Short mmCIF file of C-alpha atoms in Angstrom, two decimals:
data_model
loop_
_atom_site.label_atom_id
_atom_site.label_comp_id
_atom_site.label_asym_id
_atom_site.label_seq_id
_atom_site.Cartn_x
_atom_site.Cartn_y
_atom_site.Cartn_z
CA UNK A 1 51.06 144.16 -44.66
CA UNK A 2 51.63 140.65 -46.01
CA UNK A 3 49.02 138.35 -47.33
CA UNK A 4 47.33 137.95 -44.01
CA UNK A 5 47.10 141.70 -43.38
CA UNK A 6 48.45 141.29 -39.82
CA UNK A 7 48.91 144.48 -37.83
CA UNK A 8 51.72 145.37 -35.45
CA UNK A 9 51.09 144.25 -31.84
CA UNK A 10 50.50 147.11 -29.44
CA UNK A 11 53.74 146.43 -27.56
CA UNK A 12 55.78 146.68 -30.75
CA UNK A 13 53.94 149.88 -31.72
CA UNK A 14 54.76 151.44 -28.35
CA UNK A 15 58.39 150.30 -28.68
CA UNK A 16 58.54 151.92 -32.11
CA UNK A 17 57.33 155.23 -30.69
CA UNK A 18 59.79 155.06 -27.78
CA UNK A 19 62.68 154.40 -30.16
CA UNK A 20 61.47 157.18 -32.40
CA UNK A 21 61.44 159.58 -29.46
CA UNK A 22 64.98 158.57 -28.55
CA UNK A 23 66.18 159.42 -32.04
CA UNK A 24 65.23 163.09 -32.04
CA UNK A 25 68.77 164.30 -31.38
CA UNK A 26 70.06 162.86 -34.65
CA UNK A 27 69.07 165.75 -36.88
CA UNK A 28 69.62 165.32 -40.61
CA UNK A 29 71.84 167.63 -42.61
CA UNK A 30 68.93 168.48 -44.84
CA UNK A 31 66.70 171.41 -43.83
CA UNK A 32 63.46 170.52 -42.06
CA UNK A 33 60.37 169.47 -43.98
CA UNK A 34 59.02 172.97 -43.51
CA UNK A 35 62.19 174.63 -44.79
CA UNK A 36 62.26 172.34 -47.83
CA UNK A 37 58.65 173.01 -48.73
CA UNK A 38 58.97 176.77 -48.19
CA UNK A 39 62.10 176.88 -50.33
CA UNK A 40 60.42 174.90 -53.07
CA UNK A 41 57.29 177.06 -53.08
CA UNK A 42 59.37 180.25 -53.08
CA UNK A 43 61.30 179.04 -56.10
CA UNK A 44 58.11 178.15 -57.98
CA UNK A 45 56.00 181.09 -56.81
CA UNK A 46 58.36 183.77 -55.41
CA UNK A 47 55.59 186.32 -54.87
CA UNK A 48 53.21 184.00 -53.04
CA UNK A 49 53.33 183.47 -49.27
CA UNK A 50 53.61 179.85 -48.17
CA UNK A 51 51.40 178.23 -45.54
CA UNK A 52 53.29 175.17 -44.35
CA UNK A 53 51.22 172.09 -43.42
CA UNK A 54 48.12 173.50 -45.09
CA UNK A 55 45.93 170.66 -43.98
CA UNK A 56 42.75 172.68 -43.45
CA UNK A 57 41.16 172.62 -46.91
CA UNK A 58 37.62 173.15 -48.04
CA UNK A 59 35.49 170.13 -47.17
CA UNK A 60 32.72 169.27 -49.60
CA UNK A 61 29.79 166.87 -49.60
CA UNK A 62 26.47 166.20 -51.24
CA UNK A 63 24.33 163.96 -53.42
CA UNK A 64 25.48 160.38 -53.84
CA UNK A 65 29.14 161.24 -53.64
CA UNK A 66 30.98 163.29 -51.07
CA UNK A 67 34.57 164.32 -51.31
CA UNK A 68 37.19 165.79 -49.06
CA UNK A 69 40.36 167.47 -50.22
CA UNK A 70 43.30 167.53 -47.86
CA UNK A 71 46.94 168.58 -47.97
CA UNK A 72 49.69 167.44 -45.63
CA UNK A 73 53.37 168.27 -45.90
CA UNK A 74 55.67 165.90 -44.04
CA UNK A 75 58.93 163.98 -44.38
CA UNK A 76 60.27 160.50 -43.97
CA UNK A 77 57.88 157.95 -45.47
CA UNK A 78 59.68 154.71 -46.18
CA UNK A 79 59.02 152.02 -48.73
CA UNK A 80 56.83 149.01 -48.16
CA UNK A 81 57.87 146.04 -50.29
CA UNK A 82 54.34 144.92 -51.08
CA UNK A 83 52.77 144.76 -54.51
CA UNK A 84 49.28 143.27 -54.40
CA UNK A 85 47.41 143.72 -57.67
CA UNK A 86 44.32 142.26 -56.06
CA UNK A 87 43.04 142.17 -52.52
CA UNK A 88 43.24 139.17 -50.25
CA UNK A 89 41.14 138.52 -47.20
CA UNK A 90 37.92 140.12 -48.50
CA UNK A 91 34.96 138.40 -50.05
CA UNK A 92 35.45 136.98 -53.52
CA UNK A 93 33.80 137.84 -56.80
CA UNK A 94 35.04 141.13 -58.40
CA UNK A 95 33.71 141.93 -61.79
CA UNK A 96 34.27 144.89 -63.99
CA UNK A 97 31.87 145.55 -66.83
CA UNK A 98 31.58 145.89 -70.57
CA UNK A 99 34.23 147.47 -72.76
CA UNK A 100 37.86 146.73 -73.54
CA UNK A 101 40.37 147.61 -70.80
CA UNK A 102 42.14 150.91 -71.26
CA UNK A 103 45.87 151.14 -71.78
CA UNK A 104 47.66 152.46 -68.71
CA UNK A 105 47.83 156.21 -68.35
CA UNK A 106 51.08 157.67 -69.69
CA UNK A 107 50.19 161.38 -69.50
CA UNK A 108 47.49 163.60 -68.10
CA UNK A 109 44.27 163.21 -70.12
CA UNK A 110 42.82 166.30 -71.78
CA UNK A 111 39.20 165.59 -70.83
CA UNK A 112 37.13 163.56 -68.36
CA UNK A 113 35.98 160.06 -69.32
CA UNK A 114 32.56 159.78 -71.00
CA UNK A 115 29.44 159.41 -68.88
CA UNK A 116 27.99 155.93 -68.68
CA UNK A 117 24.29 155.09 -69.04
CA UNK A 118 22.30 156.36 -66.08
CA UNK A 119 20.59 152.99 -65.54
CA UNK A 120 23.88 151.10 -65.23
CA UNK A 121 23.72 150.63 -61.47
CA UNK A 122 26.49 148.58 -59.84
CA UNK A 123 25.69 145.10 -58.59
CA UNK A 124 27.52 142.59 -56.44
CA UNK A 125 28.38 140.64 -59.58
CA UNK A 126 29.49 143.80 -61.43
CA UNK A 127 30.47 146.40 -58.81
CA UNK A 128 32.07 148.75 -61.38
CA UNK A 129 29.10 148.68 -63.75
CA UNK A 130 28.09 152.12 -64.98
CA UNK A 131 31.46 153.59 -64.02
CA UNK A 132 34.51 154.58 -66.08
CA UNK A 133 36.48 152.42 -63.64
CA UNK A 134 35.02 149.30 -65.31
CA UNK A 135 37.74 149.71 -67.95
CA UNK A 136 40.51 150.63 -65.53
CA UNK A 137 43.27 148.34 -64.30
CA UNK A 138 43.09 146.02 -61.30
CA UNK A 139 45.28 147.10 -58.39
CA UNK A 140 48.81 148.14 -59.35
CA UNK A 141 48.15 147.14 -62.97
CA UNK A 142 46.31 150.44 -63.39
CA UNK A 143 49.35 152.55 -62.47
CA UNK A 144 51.48 153.70 -65.42
CA UNK A 145 55.24 153.41 -64.91
CA UNK A 146 57.87 155.41 -66.82
CA UNK A 147 61.05 153.97 -68.26
CA UNK A 148 64.00 154.30 -65.90
CA UNK A 149 67.05 156.37 -66.77
CA UNK A 150 70.03 157.53 -64.74
CA UNK A 151 68.93 160.64 -62.83
CA UNK A 152 70.55 162.67 -60.09
CA UNK A 153 72.66 160.49 -57.82
CA UNK A 154 70.99 157.28 -59.03
CA UNK A 155 71.96 154.88 -61.81
CA UNK A 156 69.33 153.53 -64.19
CA UNK A 157 68.95 150.39 -62.06
CA UNK A 158 68.60 152.44 -58.86
CA UNK A 159 65.94 154.65 -60.45
CA UNK A 160 64.02 151.54 -61.54
CA UNK A 161 64.16 150.24 -57.98
CA UNK A 162 62.99 153.60 -56.58
CA UNK A 163 60.05 153.65 -59.00
CA UNK A 164 59.02 150.12 -58.09
CA UNK A 165 59.25 150.85 -54.38
CA UNK A 166 57.23 154.02 -54.82
CA UNK A 167 54.51 151.92 -56.44
CA UNK A 168 54.86 149.41 -53.58
CA UNK A 169 54.09 152.20 -51.15
CA UNK A 170 50.90 153.05 -53.06
CA UNK A 171 49.87 149.41 -52.82
CA UNK A 172 50.58 149.26 -49.10
CA UNK A 173 48.59 152.40 -48.36
CA UNK A 174 45.70 152.02 -50.80
CA UNK A 175 45.35 148.32 -51.75
CA UNK A 176 46.44 146.18 -48.82
CA UNK A 177 43.51 144.05 -47.64
CA UNK A 178 44.30 144.31 -43.93
CA UNK A 179 44.63 148.08 -44.03
CA UNK A 180 41.43 148.42 -46.06
CA UNK A 181 39.75 146.25 -43.43
CA UNK A 182 40.60 148.78 -40.74
CA UNK A 183 43.84 147.35 -39.40
CA UNK A 184 46.77 149.55 -38.53
CA UNK A 185 49.18 149.79 -41.51
CA UNK A 186 51.87 148.09 -39.47
CA UNK A 187 54.61 147.41 -42.00
CA UNK A 188 54.38 150.90 -43.45
CA UNK A 189 54.54 152.49 -40.01
CA UNK A 190 57.44 150.30 -38.89
CA UNK A 191 59.51 151.56 -41.85
CA UNK A 192 58.98 155.26 -41.17
CA UNK A 193 62.17 157.11 -40.29
CA UNK A 194 61.90 157.97 -36.56
CA UNK A 195 64.02 161.11 -37.12
CA UNK A 196 61.15 162.69 -39.02
CA UNK A 197 59.35 164.42 -36.17
CA UNK A 198 56.27 165.62 -38.08
CA UNK A 199 55.39 162.20 -39.46
CA UNK A 200 56.24 160.49 -36.18
CA UNK A 201 53.96 162.81 -34.20
CA UNK A 202 51.19 162.47 -36.78
CA UNK A 203 51.27 158.68 -36.71
CA UNK A 204 51.54 158.54 -32.92
CA UNK A 205 48.05 160.00 -32.62
CA UNK A 206 46.30 159.37 -35.95
CA UNK A 207 45.14 155.84 -35.15
CA UNK A 208 44.65 156.38 -31.43
CA UNK A 209 42.71 159.66 -31.61
CA UNK A 210 41.94 160.62 -35.22
CA UNK A 211 41.10 164.25 -35.78
CA UNK A 212 41.12 166.86 -38.50
CA UNK A 213 44.82 167.51 -37.85
CA UNK A 214 45.79 163.87 -37.38
CA UNK A 215 43.63 161.91 -39.79
CA UNK A 216 44.99 158.53 -40.99
CA UNK A 217 42.87 158.90 -44.14
CA UNK A 218 45.25 161.59 -45.34
CA UNK A 219 47.63 158.75 -46.17
CA UNK A 220 45.82 155.40 -45.84
CA UNK A 221 42.51 154.05 -47.16
CA UNK A 222 40.63 152.29 -44.34
CA UNK A 223 37.07 151.08 -43.75
CA UNK A 224 35.45 149.93 -40.52
CA UNK A 225 34.86 146.29 -41.41
CA UNK A 226 32.06 146.01 -38.86
CA UNK A 227 30.06 148.54 -40.90
CA UNK A 228 31.35 148.35 -44.47
CA UNK A 229 32.88 145.65 -46.60
CA UNK A 230 34.34 145.61 -50.07
CA UNK A 231 32.58 143.81 -52.88
CA UNK A 232 34.84 141.23 -54.47
CA UNK A 233 38.61 141.23 -54.39
CA UNK A 234 39.38 143.98 -56.90
CA UNK A 235 40.13 147.67 -56.44
CA UNK A 236 40.23 149.59 -59.72
CA UNK A 237 42.98 152.16 -60.25
CA UNK A 238 44.07 154.67 -62.83
CA UNK A 239 47.08 156.94 -62.67
CA UNK A 240 50.76 157.25 -63.29
CA UNK A 241 54.15 157.77 -61.72
CA UNK A 242 56.62 160.37 -63.01
CA UNK A 243 60.03 161.52 -61.80
CA UNK A 244 62.66 164.19 -62.18
CA UNK A 245 65.89 165.38 -60.62
CA UNK A 246 65.20 167.15 -57.34
CA UNK A 247 67.24 169.18 -54.88
CA UNK A 248 70.77 168.05 -54.03
CA UNK A 249 70.65 165.45 -56.79
CA UNK A 250 67.67 163.61 -55.29
CA UNK A 251 65.24 161.69 -57.50
CA UNK A 252 61.81 163.26 -56.98
CA UNK A 253 58.94 160.86 -57.73
CA UNK A 254 55.34 162.04 -58.15
CA UNK A 255 52.45 159.56 -58.03
CA UNK A 256 48.94 160.63 -59.10
CA UNK A 257 46.52 157.72 -58.73
CA UNK A 258 42.75 157.31 -58.34
CA UNK A 259 41.45 154.28 -56.39
CA UNK A 260 37.84 153.05 -56.74
CA UNK A 261 36.45 150.89 -53.91
CA UNK A 262 33.05 149.14 -54.37
CA UNK A 263 31.36 148.67 -50.99
CA UNK A 264 28.22 147.35 -49.31
CA UNK A 265 26.92 147.44 -45.76
CA UNK A 266 28.55 144.79 -43.60
CA UNK A 267 25.38 143.91 -41.67
CA UNK A 268 24.21 140.35 -42.16
CA UNK A 269 21.18 140.15 -44.41
CA UNK A 270 21.78 143.66 -45.71
CA UNK A 271 20.43 144.79 -49.07
CA UNK A 272 22.29 144.75 -52.35
CA UNK A 273 22.91 148.50 -52.39
CA UNK A 274 26.41 148.72 -53.89
CA UNK A 275 28.10 152.08 -53.68
CA UNK A 276 31.61 153.25 -54.56
CA UNK A 277 34.14 155.27 -52.61
CA UNK A 278 36.71 157.04 -54.78
CA UNK A 279 40.05 158.29 -53.49
CA UNK A 280 42.58 160.20 -55.58
CA UNK A 281 46.04 160.83 -54.14
CA UNK A 282 48.89 162.93 -55.45
CA UNK A 283 52.09 162.14 -53.56
CA UNK A 284 55.56 163.63 -54.06
CA UNK A 285 58.45 161.51 -52.76
CA UNK A 286 62.13 162.41 -52.65
CA UNK A 287 64.74 159.65 -52.89
CA UNK A 288 67.63 161.49 -51.29
CA UNK A 289 71.35 161.11 -51.94
CA UNK A 290 72.81 159.63 -48.71
CA UNK A 291 75.99 161.63 -49.37
CA UNK A 292 73.96 164.84 -49.07
CA UNK A 293 71.20 163.94 -46.60
CA UNK A 294 71.20 161.69 -43.55
CA UNK A 295 68.68 159.05 -44.49
CA UNK A 296 68.02 155.36 -44.00
CA UNK A 297 68.77 153.00 -46.92
CA UNK A 298 65.74 152.32 -49.09
CA UNK A 299 63.69 155.23 -47.73
CA UNK A 300 62.16 158.31 -49.26
CA UNK A 301 61.14 161.65 -47.80
CA UNK A 302 57.51 162.61 -48.29
CA UNK A 303 57.61 166.12 -49.71
CA UNK A 304 53.85 166.63 -50.01
CA UNK A 305 50.55 165.02 -50.83
CA UNK A 306 46.98 165.91 -51.65
CA UNK A 307 43.96 163.65 -51.28
CA UNK A 308 40.50 163.97 -52.83
CA UNK A 309 37.78 161.63 -51.51
CA UNK A 310 34.29 161.00 -52.88
CA UNK A 311 31.61 159.25 -50.79
CA UNK A 312 34.04 158.65 -47.95
CA UNK A 313 32.75 161.15 -45.41
CA UNK A 314 32.88 164.91 -45.12
CA UNK A 315 33.88 166.58 -41.88
CA UNK A 316 33.95 163.25 -40.03
CA UNK A 317 37.15 162.13 -38.32
CA UNK A 318 36.66 158.55 -37.24
CA UNK A 319 39.83 157.25 -38.90
CA UNK A 320 37.71 155.35 -41.45
CA UNK A 321 36.16 156.08 -44.82
CA UNK A 322 32.41 156.31 -44.19
CA UNK A 323 30.42 155.85 -47.42
CA UNK A 324 26.69 156.57 -47.54
CA UNK A 325 24.14 154.17 -49.02
CA UNK A 326 20.78 154.64 -50.68
CA UNK A 327 19.56 157.25 -53.14
CA UNK A 328 19.26 160.66 -51.58
CA UNK A 329 20.84 159.62 -48.31
CA UNK A 330 23.28 162.53 -48.36
CA UNK A 331 22.15 166.09 -47.94
CA UNK A 332 22.69 168.41 -50.94
CA UNK A 333 25.94 170.32 -50.94
CA UNK A 334 26.48 174.01 -51.44
CA UNK A 335 29.76 173.78 -53.32
CA UNK A 336 30.39 173.11 -57.00
CA UNK A 337 29.71 169.79 -58.70
CA UNK A 338 32.83 167.61 -58.94
CA UNK A 339 33.52 164.68 -61.25
CA UNK A 340 35.71 162.27 -59.23
CA UNK A 341 36.72 160.37 -62.40
CA UNK A 342 38.04 163.50 -64.11
CA UNK A 343 41.84 163.30 -64.13
CA UNK A 344 42.36 166.04 -66.71
CA UNK A 345 43.50 168.54 -64.08
CA UNK A 346 45.41 168.50 -60.79
CA UNK A 347 43.70 167.97 -57.46
CA UNK A 348 42.07 171.23 -56.44
CA UNK A 349 42.89 171.85 -52.79
CA UNK A 350 40.08 174.38 -52.58
CA UNK A 351 39.98 177.59 -50.61
CA UNK A 352 41.81 177.52 -47.31
CA UNK A 353 40.35 178.43 -44.00
CA UNK A 354 37.06 176.50 -44.03
CA UNK A 355 36.06 173.00 -43.07
CA UNK A 356 32.34 172.93 -43.71
CA UNK A 357 32.03 173.65 -47.45
CA UNK A 358 30.76 170.46 -49.06
CA UNK A 359 29.87 170.04 -52.69
CA UNK A 360 28.14 167.45 -54.84
CA UNK A 361 29.93 164.74 -56.81
CA UNK A 362 28.43 164.50 -60.30
CA UNK A 363 28.82 160.71 -60.32
CA UNK A 364 30.26 157.93 -58.19
#
């Protein structure tokens, strides 16, 4: 997105879509995204039927925090060469809180972080006060990176580059100031492989007419800057990137990262009610061997992702995260209590088939 967070002009966006449409006849050698995901699921769980593009998960809300779990299977996300550790373009003043910073996460923790004092409310000066995120890293500094080694078709140096670019993509989708301010994620979109029909169709409508099926929040973190603004210039993160050899010698990279956004109302003269929106994403990316799969240089295929959102809206499809403010402003949920800071287990996609089940976040 660049330091200024500039978005793609509408004429360039339309040109991108026209060029993408013209490229549909150039089918890759690799099976479709659906075939790949079905094959993978059948190998891992041969007795379980597979529902491709299971993007209709349980939706939960309640209390101070609300969270939404979503799953989208697609292909063709490309890398964005952008690595902001801190935000630019928002209002200054971050602030973490007491306690020594934690070392980056190198493996899945075996328990949730301890609960902070109940009276440790966040403030504009200390927006992460009373939260485990106060000890987390700033921006990409909170994302653990493994050592590179030759894997699949890639040399050690190529694996290192793939890992760095995978982290760059996380920064472009979850840390870029312009995108967080509601702008279209132009550079990320411009790098998407137009041969990937599912992703192309999703992006063609997600920002123009967001809906449950085509929700930009499945991939990007965005706020309506006329209603909500971030406090300070820091987003706290915790998570890690891992990799392994995938199909056809590909390098399969998995990123599991939690982002914590401190926010206030954007209205002039508003109160000092600081709340936090928490987004955890688990993304699986495949860096394919160009000798085996028709792909663009420097691109990866998005095999799958899950997203878990707290205090970002439940059952609302405006294309923006919509946090609630004020004690008791959200109606109680009927689902189980969820700790959005607990990274000791995988993202629970919930029971399929419903979109109104909202639960209560135990803390935010």
